[in-house]
XYZ file of C-alpha atoms in Angstrom:
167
model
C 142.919 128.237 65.947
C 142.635 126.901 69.472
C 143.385 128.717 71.926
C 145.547 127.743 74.852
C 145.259 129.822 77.525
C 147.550 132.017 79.143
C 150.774 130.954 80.203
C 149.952 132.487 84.090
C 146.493 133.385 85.008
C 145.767 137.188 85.565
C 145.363 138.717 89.152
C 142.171 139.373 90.631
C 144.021 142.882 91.389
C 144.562 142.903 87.198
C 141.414 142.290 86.614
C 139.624 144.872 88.722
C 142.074 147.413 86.937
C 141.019 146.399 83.637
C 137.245 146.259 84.534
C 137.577 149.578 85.830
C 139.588 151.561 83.343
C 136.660 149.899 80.438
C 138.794 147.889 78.788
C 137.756 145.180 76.561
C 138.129 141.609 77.883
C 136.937 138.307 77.586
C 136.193 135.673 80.521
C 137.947 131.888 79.372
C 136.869 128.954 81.392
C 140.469 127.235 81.317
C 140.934 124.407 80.285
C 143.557 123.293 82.464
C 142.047 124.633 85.778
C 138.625 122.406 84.663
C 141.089 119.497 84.507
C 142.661 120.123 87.894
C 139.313 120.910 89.721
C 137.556 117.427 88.143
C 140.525 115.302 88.066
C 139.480 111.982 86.910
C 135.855 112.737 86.229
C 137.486 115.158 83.801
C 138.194 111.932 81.497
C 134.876 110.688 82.175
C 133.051 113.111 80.945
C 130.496 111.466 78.259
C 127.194 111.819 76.917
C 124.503 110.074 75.223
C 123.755 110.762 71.451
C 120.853 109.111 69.662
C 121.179 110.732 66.541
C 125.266 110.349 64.702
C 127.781 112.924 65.073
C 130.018 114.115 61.792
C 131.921 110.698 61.694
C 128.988 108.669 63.230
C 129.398 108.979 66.250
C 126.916 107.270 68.298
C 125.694 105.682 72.315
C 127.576 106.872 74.557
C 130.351 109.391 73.482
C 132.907 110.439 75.337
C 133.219 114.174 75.780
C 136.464 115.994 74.590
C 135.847 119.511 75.276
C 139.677 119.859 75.439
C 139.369 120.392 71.687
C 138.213 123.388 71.393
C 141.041 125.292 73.822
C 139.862 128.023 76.369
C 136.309 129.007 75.066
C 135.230 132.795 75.997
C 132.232 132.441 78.515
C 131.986 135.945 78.469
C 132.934 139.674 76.745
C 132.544 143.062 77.552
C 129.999 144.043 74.972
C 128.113 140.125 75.625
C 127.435 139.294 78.864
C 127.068 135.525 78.019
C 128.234 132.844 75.675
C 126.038 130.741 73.931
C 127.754 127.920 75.482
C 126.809 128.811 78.804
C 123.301 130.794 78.472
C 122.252 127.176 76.591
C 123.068 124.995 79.443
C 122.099 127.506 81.670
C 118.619 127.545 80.313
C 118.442 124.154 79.370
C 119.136 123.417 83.360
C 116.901 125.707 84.368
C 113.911 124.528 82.307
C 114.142 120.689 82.862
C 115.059 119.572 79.355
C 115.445 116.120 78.688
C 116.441 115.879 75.485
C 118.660 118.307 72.707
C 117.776 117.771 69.395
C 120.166 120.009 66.959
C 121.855 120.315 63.856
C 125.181 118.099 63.579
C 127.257 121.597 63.269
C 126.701 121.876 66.936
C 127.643 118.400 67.564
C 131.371 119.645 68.903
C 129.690 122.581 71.095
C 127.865 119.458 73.375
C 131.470 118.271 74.677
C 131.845 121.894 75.467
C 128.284 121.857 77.483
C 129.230 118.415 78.907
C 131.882 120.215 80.464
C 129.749 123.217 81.445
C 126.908 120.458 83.322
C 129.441 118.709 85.693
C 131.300 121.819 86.753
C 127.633 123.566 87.756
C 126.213 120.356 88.374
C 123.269 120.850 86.339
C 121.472 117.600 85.063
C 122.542 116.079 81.463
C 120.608 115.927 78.765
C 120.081 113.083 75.926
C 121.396 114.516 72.531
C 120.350 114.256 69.454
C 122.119 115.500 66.249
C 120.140 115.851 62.479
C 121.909 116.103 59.642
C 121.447 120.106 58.092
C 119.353 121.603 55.454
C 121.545 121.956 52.440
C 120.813 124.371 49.091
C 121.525 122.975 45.779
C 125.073 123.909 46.112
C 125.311 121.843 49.248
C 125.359 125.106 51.454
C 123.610 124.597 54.829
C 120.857 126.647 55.090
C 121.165 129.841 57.596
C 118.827 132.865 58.546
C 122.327 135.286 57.962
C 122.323 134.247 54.383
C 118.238 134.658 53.620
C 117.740 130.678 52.794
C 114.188 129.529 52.897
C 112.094 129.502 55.889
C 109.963 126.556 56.984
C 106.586 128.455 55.512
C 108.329 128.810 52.408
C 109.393 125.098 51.946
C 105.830 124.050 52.942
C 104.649 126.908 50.567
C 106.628 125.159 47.615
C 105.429 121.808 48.094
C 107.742 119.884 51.103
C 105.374 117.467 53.551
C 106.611 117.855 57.213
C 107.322 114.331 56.490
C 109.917 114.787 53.198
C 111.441 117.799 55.988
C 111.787 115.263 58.717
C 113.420 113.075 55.742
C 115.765 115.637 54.586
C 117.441 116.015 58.367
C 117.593 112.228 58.807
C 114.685 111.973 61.538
């Protein structure tokens, strides 16, 4: 479910209140107020992908970070989203390039977003198909698939890996 943000934004006078008494809370970059402050550019917003998104999406794709609503940047009990700490770091650090799994392919409009509001530098992209299991289930740490040592372990040549992920 996407969420829209609130129909009036809360009070800096609210939000001390509810900072102070502990409650829980969650920082939103709006939507709406990222449209107003970029205007235009705000419809501009693209990025390069070298790699194919879920429905093939390739060159130069434009970035619709409208569709995923007002994301939480923040929480009470996380200081950061992985939206932001990514770009954050991948600023910081000088990357160039993003290579990642096609899952996260939606998250770089998101980021796209993220770059031109802090005016931090924008990466090339790059999205790989996933690692699937037999059942077609993408492989995850959470659900104890098979590490990298255990593939090579059982046979796989970093090349037939590479293969696998469409690189």
């Amino acid at each position: 479910v996407i969420y829209p943000g609130p129909s009036q934004p809360m009070s800096a006078e609210e939000e001390a209140e509810r900072l102070e008494a502990s409650d829980a809370f969650s920082w939103r970059l709006s939507i709406a107020a990222c449209r107003d402050h970029l205007g235009v550019r705000f419809d501009q917003l693209s990025f390069l992908e070298t790699g194919a998104g879920p429905e093939g999406e390739t060159g130069e794709v434009r970035a619709r970070p409208e569709t995923l609503g007002d994301v939480i940047l923040g929480r009470k009990d996380v200081g950061t989203s992985y939206h932001l700490a990514c770009t954050h770091d991948d600023a910081l650090q000088g990357v160039t390039h993003v290579i990642r799994g096609v899952d996260l392919f939606f998250a770089t409009h998101l980021h796209r977003l993220l770059q031109e509001l802090m005016g931090w530098p924008v990466p090339v992209y790059r999205h790989h198909r996933l690692m699937l299991d037999e059942t077609g289930k993408r492989f995850a740490k959470r659900d104890q698939s098979p590490t990298l040592r255990a593939l090579r372990d059982a046979g796989e040549t970093p090349e037939s890996l590479r293969q696998q992920v469409g690189l």
